[in-house]
PDB file of C-alpha atoms and ligand atoms in Angstrom:
ATOM      1  CA  MET A  74      22.176 -53.416 -57.740  1.00  0.00           C
ATOM      2  CA  PRO A  75      22.753 -51.722 -61.010  1.00  0.00           C
ATOM      3  CA  SER A  76      23.468 -53.718 -63.956  1.00  0.00           C
ATOM      4  CA  PRO A  77      26.879 -53.245 -65.487  1.00  0.00           C
ATOM      5  CA  ALA A  78      27.139 -50.810 -68.589  1.00  0.00           C
ATOM      6  CA  PRO A  79      27.300 -52.902 -71.715  1.00  0.00           C
ATOM      7  CA  ASP A  80      30.706 -53.077 -73.233  1.00  0.00           C
ATOM      8  CA  ALA A  81      31.056 -51.645 -76.920  1.00  0.00           C
ATOM      9  CA  ALA A  82      30.534 -54.929 -78.459  1.00  0.00           C
ATOM     10  CA  ARG A  83      27.339 -55.819 -76.766  1.00  0.00           C
ATOM     11  CA  ARG A  84      26.162 -52.302 -77.237  1.00  0.00           C
ATOM     12  CA  ARG A  85      26.767 -52.362 -81.075  1.00  0.00           C
ATOM     13  CA  ALA A  86      25.247 -55.771 -81.333  1.00  0.00           C
ATOM     14  CA  ALA A  87      22.198 -54.616 -79.787  1.00  0.00           C
ATOM     15  CA  ALA A  88      21.891 -51.499 -81.728  1.00  0.00           C
ATOM     16  CA  GLU A  89      22.356 -53.518 -84.895  1.00  0.00           C
ATOM     17  CA  CYS A  90      19.782 -55.934 -83.872  1.00  0.00           C
ATOM     18  CA  LEU A  91      17.186 -53.470 -82.422  1.00  0.00           C
ATOM     19  CA  LEU A  92      17.456 -50.129 -84.135  1.00  0.00           C
ATOM     20  CA  GLU A  93      15.059 -51.234 -87.135  1.00  0.00           C
ATOM     21  CA  GLY A  94      17.545 -50.342 -89.834  1.00  0.00           C
ATOM     22  CA  MET A  95      19.118 -47.444 -88.203  1.00  0.00           C
ATOM     23  CA  VAL A  96      22.516 -49.269 -88.130  1.00  0.00           C
ATOM     24  CA  GLU A  97      23.944 -50.422 -91.316  1.00  0.00           C
ATOM     25  CA  ALA A  98      25.689 -53.643 -91.025  1.00  0.00           C
ATOM     26  CA  GLY A  99      29.387 -53.259 -90.612  1.00  0.00           C
ATOM     27  CA  LEU A 100      29.127 -49.599 -89.686  1.00  0.00           C
ATOM     28  CA  ASP A 101      32.337 -48.941 -87.380  1.00  0.00           C
ATOM     29  CA  LEU A 102      32.422 -46.833 -84.326  1.00  0.00           C
ATOM     30  CA  VAL A 103      35.028 -44.499 -85.868  1.00  0.00           C
ATOM     31  CA  PRO A 104      33.609 -40.747 -85.641  1.00  0.00           C
ATOM     32  CA  PRO A 105      33.671 -38.614 -88.675  1.00  0.00           C
ATOM     33  CA  SER A 106      37.090 -36.955 -89.069  1.00  0.00           C
ATOM     34  CA  THR A 107      35.564 -33.603 -88.099  1.00  0.00           C
ATOM     35  CA  LEU A 108      35.663 -34.693 -84.442  1.00  0.00           C
ATOM     36  CA  GLN A 109      39.095 -34.005 -83.250  1.00  0.00           C
ATOM     37  CA  ALA A 110      40.472 -36.736 -80.869  1.00  0.00           C
ATOM     38  CA  GLN A 111      40.979 -34.175 -78.100  1.00  0.00           C
ATOM     39  CA  GLU A 112      37.200 -33.102 -78.667  1.00  0.00           C
ATOM     40  CA  THR A 113      35.921 -34.722 -75.458  1.00  0.00           C
ATOM     41  CA  ALA A 114      33.690 -33.653 -72.774  1.00  0.00           C
ATOM     42  CA  PRO A 115      35.409 -31.947 -69.906  1.00  0.00           C
ATOM     43  CA  ASP A 116      35.359 -33.809 -66.696  1.00  0.00           C
ATOM     44  CA  THR A 117      32.536 -32.292 -64.647  1.00  0.00           C
ATOM     45  CA  GLY A 118      32.309 -34.553 -61.811  1.00  0.00           C
ATOM     46  CA  LYS A 119      28.775 -35.871 -62.933  1.00  0.00           C
ATOM     47  CA  GLY A 120      28.306 -39.529 -62.304  1.00  0.00           C
ATOM     48  CA  PRO A 121      26.171 -42.005 -60.443  1.00  0.00           C
ATOM     49  CA  GLY A 122      27.896 -40.995 -57.283  1.00  0.00           C
ATOM     50  CA  ALA A 123      27.821 -37.376 -57.838  1.00  0.00           C
ATOM     51  CA  THR A 124      24.382 -36.188 -56.358  1.00  0.00           C
ATOM     52  CA  PRO A 125      24.993 -33.416 -53.831  1.00  0.00           C
ATOM     53  CA  GLU A 126      23.420 -31.062 -56.021  1.00  0.00           C
ATOM     54  CA  MET A 127      20.540 -32.970 -57.298  1.00  0.00           C
ATOM     55  CA  ALA A 128      17.875 -31.480 -54.918  1.00  0.00           C
ATOM     56  CA  ASP A 129      18.823 -27.980 -55.932  1.00  0.00           C
ATOM     57  CA  THR A 130      18.651 -28.615 -59.481  1.00  0.00           C
ATOM     58  CA  ASP A 131      15.560 -30.707 -59.086  1.00  0.00           C
ATOM     59  CA  ALA A 132      13.821 -27.743 -57.086  1.00  0.00           C
ATOM     60  CA  ALA A 133      15.125 -25.176 -59.902  1.00  0.00           C
ATOM     61  CA  LEU A 134      13.580 -27.430 -62.641  1.00  0.00           C
ATOM     62  CA  ALA A 135      10.295 -27.788 -60.581  1.00  0.00           C
ATOM     63  CA  THR A 136      10.116 -23.944 -60.384  1.00  0.00           C
ATOM     64  CA  ILE A 137      10.736 -23.504 -63.981  1.00  0.00           C
ATOM     65  CA  ALA A 138       8.034 -26.180 -64.903  1.00  0.00           C
ATOM     66  CA  ALA A 139       5.740 -24.311 -62.516  1.00  0.00           C
ATOM     67  CA  SER A 140       6.499 -21.139 -64.298  1.00  0.00           C
ATOM     68  CA  ILE A 141       5.484 -22.782 -67.685  1.00  0.00           C
ATOM     69  CA  ALA A 142       2.430 -24.415 -66.425  1.00  0.00           C
ATOM     70  CA  SER A 143       0.982 -20.876 -65.996  1.00  0.00           C
ATOM     71  CA  CYS A 144       2.524 -19.295 -69.005  1.00  0.00           C
ATOM     72  CA  GLN A 145       0.537 -17.092 -71.339  1.00  0.00           C
ATOM     73  CA  LYS A 146       3.479 -15.469 -73.071  1.00  0.00           C
ATOM     74  CA  CYS A 147       2.525 -16.598 -76.673  1.00  0.00           C
ATOM     75  CA  VAL A 148      -0.495 -17.787 -78.565  1.00  0.00           C
ATOM     76  CA  LEU A 149       0.329 -21.381 -78.062  1.00  0.00           C
ATOM     77  CA  ALA A 150      -1.038 -21.162 -74.671  1.00  0.00           C
ATOM     78  CA  HIS A 151      -4.771 -20.920 -76.140  1.00  0.00           C
ATOM     79  CA  GLN A 152      -4.834 -24.499 -77.391  1.00  0.00           C
ATOM     80  CA  ARG A 153      -2.648 -26.559 -75.264  1.00  0.00           C
ATOM     81  CA  THR A 154      -4.376 -29.257 -73.236  1.00  0.00           C
ATOM     82  CA  GLN A 155      -1.395 -29.087 -70.887  1.00  0.00           C
ATOM     83  CA  THR A 156       2.401 -27.773 -71.020  1.00  0.00           C
ATOM     84  CA  VAL A 157       5.130 -30.084 -71.747  1.00  0.00           C
ATOM     85  CA  PRO A 158       8.050 -28.658 -69.702  1.00  0.00           C
ATOM     86  CA  GLY A 159      10.491 -31.476 -70.537  1.00  0.00           C
ATOM     87  CA  GLU A 160      11.877 -34.286 -68.018  1.00  0.00           C
ATOM     88  CA  GLY A 161      14.890 -36.277 -67.093  1.00  0.00           C
ATOM     89  CA  ASN A 162      17.968 -36.429 -64.833  1.00  0.00           C
ATOM     90  CA  PRO A 163      18.762 -33.137 -63.164  1.00  0.00           C
ATOM     91  CA  GLN A 164      22.390 -34.278 -63.313  1.00  0.00           C
ATOM     92  CA  ALA A 165      22.246 -35.458 -67.116  1.00  0.00           C
ATOM     93  CA  ARG A 166      25.486 -35.251 -68.992  1.00  0.00           C
ATOM     94  CA  LEU A 167      23.348 -35.145 -72.202  1.00  0.00           C
ATOM     95  CA  MET A 168      20.304 -33.042 -73.082  1.00  0.00           C
ATOM     96  CA  PHE A 169      18.226 -33.570 -76.120  1.00  0.00           C
ATOM     97  CA  VAL A 170      16.217 -30.517 -77.513  1.00  0.00           C
ATOM     98  CA  GLY A 171      13.323 -31.011 -80.027  1.00  0.00           C
ATOM     99  CA  GLU A 172      10.929 -28.618 -81.615  1.00  0.00           C
ATOM    100  CA  GLY A 173       7.619 -28.896 -79.686  1.00  0.00           C
ATOM    101  CA  PRO A 174       5.088 -31.123 -78.363  1.00  0.00           C
ATOM    102  CA  GLY A 175       2.830 -33.113 -80.573  1.00  0.00           C
ATOM    103  CA  ALA A 176      -0.683 -34.764 -79.713  1.00  0.00           C
ATOM    104  CA  GLU A 177       0.541 -37.392 -77.564  1.00  0.00           C
ATOM    105  CA  GLU A 178       2.815 -35.132 -75.536  1.00  0.00           C
ATOM    106  CA  ASP A 179       0.133 -32.431 -75.220  1.00  0.00           C
ATOM    107  CA  ARG A 180      -2.324 -35.164 -73.661  1.00  0.00           C
ATOM    108  CA  SER A 181       0.463 -36.694 -71.391  1.00  0.00           C
ATOM    109  CA  GLY A 182       2.347 -33.423 -70.539  1.00  0.00           C
ATOM    110  CA  ARG A 183       5.561 -35.437 -71.432  1.00  0.00           C
ATOM    111  CA  PRO A 184       8.180 -34.970 -74.179  1.00  0.00           C
ATOM    112  CA  PHE A 185       8.887 -37.349 -76.963  1.00  0.00           C
ATOM    113  CA  VAL A 186       6.281 -40.196 -76.125  1.00  0.00           C
ATOM    114  CA  GLY A 187       4.556 -40.621 -79.389  1.00  0.00           C
ATOM    115  CA  ALA A 188       6.065 -42.420 -82.468  1.00  0.00           C
ATOM    116  CA  SER A 189       9.070 -40.211 -82.610  1.00  0.00           C
ATOM    117  CA  GLY A 190       9.500 -40.650 -78.901  1.00  0.00           C
ATOM    118  CA  GLN A 191       9.762 -44.371 -79.448  1.00  0.00           C
ATOM    119  CA  LEU A 192      12.453 -44.009 -81.895  1.00  0.00           C
ATOM    120  CA  LEU A 193      14.220 -41.552 -79.668  1.00  0.00           C
ATOM    121  CA  ASP A 194      14.097 -44.107 -76.934  1.00  0.00           C
ATOM    122  CA  LYS A 195      15.723 -46.838 -79.056  1.00  0.00           C
ATOM    123  CA  ILE A 196      18.518 -44.309 -79.837  1.00  0.00           C
ATOM    124  CA  ILE A 197      19.293 -43.577 -76.213  1.00  0.00           C
ATOM    125  CA  GLU A 198      18.684 -47.163 -74.811  1.00  0.00           C
ATOM    126  CA  ASN A 199      19.609 -49.431 -77.680  1.00  0.00           C
ATOM    127  CA  GLY A 200      22.141 -47.267 -79.343  1.00  0.00           C
ATOM    128  CA  MET A 201      23.845 -45.397 -76.666  1.00  0.00           C
ATOM    129  CA  GLY A 202      23.399 -47.674 -73.906  1.00  0.00           C
ATOM    130  CA  LEU A 203      21.863 -45.221 -71.696  1.00  0.00           C
ATOM    131  CA  SER A 204      18.361 -45.085 -70.015  1.00  0.00           C
ATOM    132  CA  ARG A 205      15.735 -42.390 -70.747  1.00  0.00           C
ATOM    133  CA  GLN A 206      16.289 -41.584 -66.842  1.00  0.00           C
ATOM    134  CA  GLU A 207      19.955 -40.665 -67.435  1.00  0.00           C
ATOM    135  CA  VAL A 208      19.339 -37.883 -69.970  1.00  0.00           C
ATOM    136  CA  PHE A 209      17.354 -34.666 -70.054  1.00  0.00           C
ATOM    137  CA  ILE A 210      14.454 -34.339 -72.944  1.00  0.00           C
ATOM    138  CA  ALA A 211      13.228 -30.861 -73.759  1.00  0.00           C
ATOM    139  CA  ASN A 212      11.831 -28.761 -76.601  1.00  0.00           C
ATOM    140  CA  LEU A 213      12.153 -25.411 -77.812  1.00  0.00           C
ATOM    141  CA  VAL A 214       8.443 -24.492 -77.156  1.00  0.00           C
ATOM    142  CA  LYS A 215       6.351 -26.095 -74.107  1.00  0.00           C
ATOM    143  CA  CYS A 216       2.981 -26.083 -75.646  1.00  0.00           C
ATOM    144  CA  ARG A 217       1.812 -27.974 -78.654  1.00  0.00           C
ATOM    145  CA  PRO A 218       1.787 -25.762 -81.947  1.00  0.00           C
ATOM    146  CA  PRO A 219      -1.693 -26.438 -83.783  1.00  0.00           C
ATOM    147  CA  GLN A 220      -1.697 -29.194 -86.376  1.00  0.00           C
ATOM    148  CA  ASN A 221       1.974 -29.971 -85.289  1.00  0.00           C
ATOM    149  CA  ARG A 222       2.994 -26.913 -87.390  1.00  0.00           C
ATOM    150  CA  THR A 223       6.691 -25.619 -86.880  1.00  0.00           C
ATOM    151  CA  PRO A 224       6.741 -23.141 -84.111  1.00  0.00           C
ATOM    152  CA  GLN A 225       6.965 -19.466 -85.331  1.00  0.00           C
ATOM    153  CA  LEU A 226      10.010 -17.401 -84.254  1.00  0.00           C
ATOM    154  CA  ASP A 227       8.063 -15.255 -81.991  1.00  0.00           C
ATOM    155  CA  GLU A 228       6.823 -18.465 -80.171  1.00  0.00           C
ATOM    156  CA  VAL A 229      10.454 -19.825 -79.930  1.00  0.00           C
ATOM    157  CA  VAL A 230      11.777 -16.640 -78.635  1.00  0.00           C
ATOM    158  CA  ALA A 231       8.813 -16.186 -76.040  1.00  0.00           C
ATOM    159  CA  CYS A 232       9.675 -19.511 -74.740  1.00  0.00           C
ATOM    160  CA  SER A 233      13.468 -19.638 -75.046  1.00  0.00           C
ATOM    161  CA  THR A 234      13.861 -18.349 -71.463  1.00  0.00           C
ATOM    162  CA  TYR A 235      12.437 -21.624 -70.154  1.00  0.00           C
ATOM    163  CA  LEU A 236      14.924 -23.739 -72.241  1.00  0.00           C
ATOM    164  CA  LYS A 237      17.974 -21.361 -71.418  1.00  0.00           C
ATOM    165  CA  GLU A 238      16.946 -21.861 -67.616  1.00  0.00           C
ATOM    166  CA  GLN A 239      16.725 -25.566 -68.030  1.00  0.00           C
ATOM    167  CA  ILE A 240      20.030 -25.814 -69.617  1.00  0.00           C
ATOM    168  CA  LYS A 241      21.731 -23.590 -66.794  1.00  0.00           C
ATOM    169  CA  ALA A 242      20.157 -25.816 -64.203  1.00  0.00           C
ATOM    170  CA  VAL A 243      21.075 -29.229 -65.763  1.00  0.00           C
ATOM    171  CA  GLN A 244      24.293 -27.962 -67.117  1.00  0.00           C
ATOM    172  CA  PRO A 245      24.691 -30.792 -69.601  1.00  0.00           C
ATOM    173  CA  GLU A 246      28.146 -31.523 -71.296  1.00  0.00           C
ATOM    174  CA  LEU A 247      26.384 -31.756 -74.723  1.00  0.00           C
ATOM    175  CA  ILE A 248      23.217 -30.747 -76.226  1.00  0.00           C
ATOM    176  CA  ILE A 249      21.878 -32.663 -79.178  1.00  0.00           C
ATOM    177  CA  ALA A 250      19.675 -30.645 -81.326  1.00  0.00           C
ATOM    178  CA  LEU A 251      16.863 -32.697 -83.064  1.00  0.00           C
ATOM    179  CA  GLY A 252      16.082 -31.349 -86.188  1.00  0.00           C
ATOM    180  CA  ARG A 253      16.013 -27.917 -88.112  1.00  0.00           C
ATOM    181  CA  PRO A 254      14.165 -25.562 -85.675  1.00  0.00           C
ATOM    182  CA  ALA A 255      16.128 -26.538 -82.665  1.00  0.00           C
ATOM    183  CA  ALA A 256      19.491 -26.449 -84.634  1.00  0.00           C
ATOM    184  CA  HIS A 257      18.754 -23.137 -86.097  1.00  0.00           C
ATOM    185  CA  PHE A 258      17.656 -21.420 -82.777  1.00  0.00           C
ATOM    186  CA  LEU A 259      20.372 -22.914 -80.555  1.00  0.00           C
ATOM    187  CA  LEU A 260      23.147 -22.237 -83.165  1.00  0.00           C
ATOM    188  CA  ASP A 261      21.626 -19.031 -84.461  1.00  0.00           C
ATOM    189  CA  THR A 262      22.194 -20.101 -87.911  1.00  0.00           C
ATOM    190  CA  THR A 263      20.150 -20.609 -91.065  1.00  0.00           C
ATOM    191  CA  GLU A 264      22.512 -23.661 -92.548  1.00  0.00           C
ATOM    192  CA  ALA A 265      20.832 -26.695 -93.507  1.00  0.00           C
ATOM    193  CA  VAL A 266      20.719 -29.721 -91.002  1.00  0.00           C
ATOM    194  CA  GLY A 267      22.692 -31.753 -93.598  1.00  0.00           C
ATOM    195  CA  SER A 268      25.777 -29.387 -93.398  1.00  0.00           C
ATOM    196  CA  LEU A 269      25.522 -28.916 -89.515  1.00  0.00           C
ATOM    197  CA  ARG A 270      25.000 -32.424 -88.345  1.00  0.00           C
ATOM    198  CA  GLY A 271      27.631 -34.812 -87.061  1.00  0.00           C
ATOM    199  CA  LYS A 272      30.040 -32.084 -85.619  1.00  0.00           C
ATOM    200  CA  ILE A 273      30.442 -30.915 -82.056  1.00  0.00           C
ATOM    201  CA  LEU A 274      29.656 -27.340 -82.607  1.00  0.00           C
ATOM    202  CA  LYS A 275      30.618 -24.386 -80.251  1.00  0.00           C
ATOM    203  CA  ASN A 276      27.479 -22.889 -78.710  1.00  0.00           C
ATOM    204  CA  PRO A 277      27.211 -19.283 -79.653  1.00  0.00           C
ATOM    205  CA  GLN A 278      25.634 -18.434 -76.365  1.00  0.00           C
ATOM    206  CA  GLY A 279      28.507 -19.895 -74.410  1.00  0.00           C
ATOM    207  CA  GLY A 280      26.737 -22.903 -73.028  1.00  0.00           C
ATOM    208  CA  PRO A 281      27.430 -26.613 -73.787  1.00  0.00           C
ATOM    209  CA  PRO A 282      28.613 -27.571 -77.143  1.00  0.00           C
ATOM    210  CA  ILE A 283      25.948 -28.632 -79.578  1.00  0.00           C
ATOM    211  CA  LEU A 284      25.449 -31.610 -81.986  1.00  0.00           C
ATOM    212  CA  VAL A 285      22.839 -31.445 -84.831  1.00  0.00           C
ATOM    213  CA  THR A 286      21.022 -34.559 -85.991  1.00  0.00           C
ATOM    214  CA  TYR A 287      17.817 -35.314 -87.701  1.00  0.00           C
ATOM    215  CA  HIS A 288      14.466 -35.161 -85.788  1.00  0.00           C
ATOM    216  CA  PRO A 289      13.035 -38.620 -85.197  1.00  0.00           C
ATOM    217  CA  ALA A 290       9.743 -37.526 -86.691  1.00  0.00           C
ATOM    218  CA  PHE A 291      11.827 -36.945 -89.983  1.00  0.00           C
ATOM    219  CA  LEU A 292      13.529 -40.122 -89.676  1.00  0.00           C
ATOM    220  CA  LEU A 293      10.098 -41.999 -89.524  1.00  0.00           C
ATOM    221  CA  TYR A 294       9.370 -40.438 -92.827  1.00  0.00           C
ATOM    222  CA  GLU A 295      12.793 -40.738 -94.114  1.00  0.00           C
ATOM    223  CA  PRO A 296      14.320 -43.994 -92.862  1.00  0.00           C
ATOM    224  CA  ALA A 297      17.220 -43.970 -95.224  1.00  0.00           C
ATOM    225  CA  ARG A 298      18.650 -41.159 -93.131  1.00  0.00           C
ATOM    226  CA  LYS A 299      18.596 -43.370 -89.970  1.00  0.00           C
ATOM    227  CA  SER A 300      22.312 -44.497 -90.780  1.00  0.00           C
ATOM    228  CA  ASP A 301      23.167 -40.565 -90.819  1.00  0.00           C
ATOM    229  CA  CYS A 302      21.631 -39.988 -87.510  1.00  0.00           C
ATOM    230  CA  TRP A 303      23.470 -43.221 -85.991  1.00  0.00           C
ATOM    231  CA  ALA A 304      26.770 -41.903 -87.163  1.00  0.00           C
ATOM    232  CA  ASP A 305      25.971 -38.441 -85.385  1.00  0.00           C
ATOM    233  CA  ILE A 306      25.040 -40.373 -82.370  1.00  0.00           C
ATOM    234  CA  GLN A 307      28.533 -42.052 -82.405  1.00  0.00           C
ATOM    235  CA  VAL A 308      29.909 -38.724 -82.507  1.00  0.00           C
ATOM    236  CA  ALA A 309      28.164 -37.997 -79.348  1.00  0.00           C
ATOM    237  CA  MET A 310      29.093 -40.971 -77.651  1.00  0.00           C
ATOM    238  CA  ARG A 311      32.634 -40.406 -78.372  1.00  0.00           C
ATOM    239  CA  PHE A 312      32.449 -36.936 -77.041  1.00  0.00           C
ATOM    240  CA  LEU A 313      30.925 -38.305 -74.031  1.00  0.00           C
ATOM    241  CA  GLY A 314      33.235 -40.981 -73.476  1.00  0.00           C
ATOM    242  CA  LEU A 315      30.397 -43.560 -74.130  1.00  0.00           C
ATOM    243  CA  ALA A 316      31.905 -45.457 -77.134  1.00  0.00           C
ATOM    244  CA  GLN A 317      35.202 -47.510 -76.669  1.00  0.00           C
TER     245      GLN A 317
HETATM  246  S1  SF4 B 185       4.974 -22.130 -75.799  1.00  0.00           S
HETATM  247 FE1  SF4 B 185       6.236 -21.470 -74.174  1.00  0.00          FE
HETATM  248  S2  SF4 B 185       5.968 -19.248 -74.211  1.00  0.00           S
HETATM  249 FE2  SF4 B 185       4.359 -19.965 -75.277  1.00  0.00          FE
HETATM  250  S3  SF4 B 185       2.850 -20.223 -73.717  1.00  0.00           S
HETATM  251 FE3  SF4 B 185       3.774 -22.206 -73.914  1.00  0.00          FE
HETATM  252  S4  SF4 B 185       5.154 -21.976 -72.204  1.00  0.00           S
HETATM  253 FE4  SF4 B 185       4.632 -19.889 -72.571  1.00  0.00          FE
END
């Protein structure tokens, strides 16, 4: 029997205790003024009981992953150990999109399993009160860039078909773009993350709206930004009706 969802007070207490400095003491749950009160996710009928399309979506995601596994469309194919297509709930209301796999991800074939992945887990589980299995996690590119360099535009463009197909299959209500490359590509902009973050932004491609926040890897180097990230996550929670 599933455990009841934590109420806001429990979730906030857990976040304050467990996010290792991400939550500033006394930070309230009021979103930034940029989030309009009526700016909430549409009712898409997704939820624990709404699973008739899950098999179809699962099959679509498996087909996409199979295409990725044999893909040679860009130079990143040459040095990969394995592809990292992404993973998560085919009915996810929330999709995280990062930049590309790192060393741990290249070894395991799973997204966000290294140090930055552990921080993302804390954001999802301790901060949002969700499980990793409830969201979908993907990257712009599905093969590890050498030395963890930023993926180049031609690589991102070559790989973008897969991400677009994943978004179309899952149909999340919100995408959280983690860091500059994901934000710039998804929003077709060159604006700084600092000015994009914390707002529910219209998707220029007509898909789910997008919220930008810092990449967990950046937060590991700049822990002072964790409170900004937590504020962004609260905007997402309000949008999804997770914050009370
Ligand atoms: S990064 Fe994407 S486009 Fe490039 S080889 Fe891997 S799957 Fe194909």
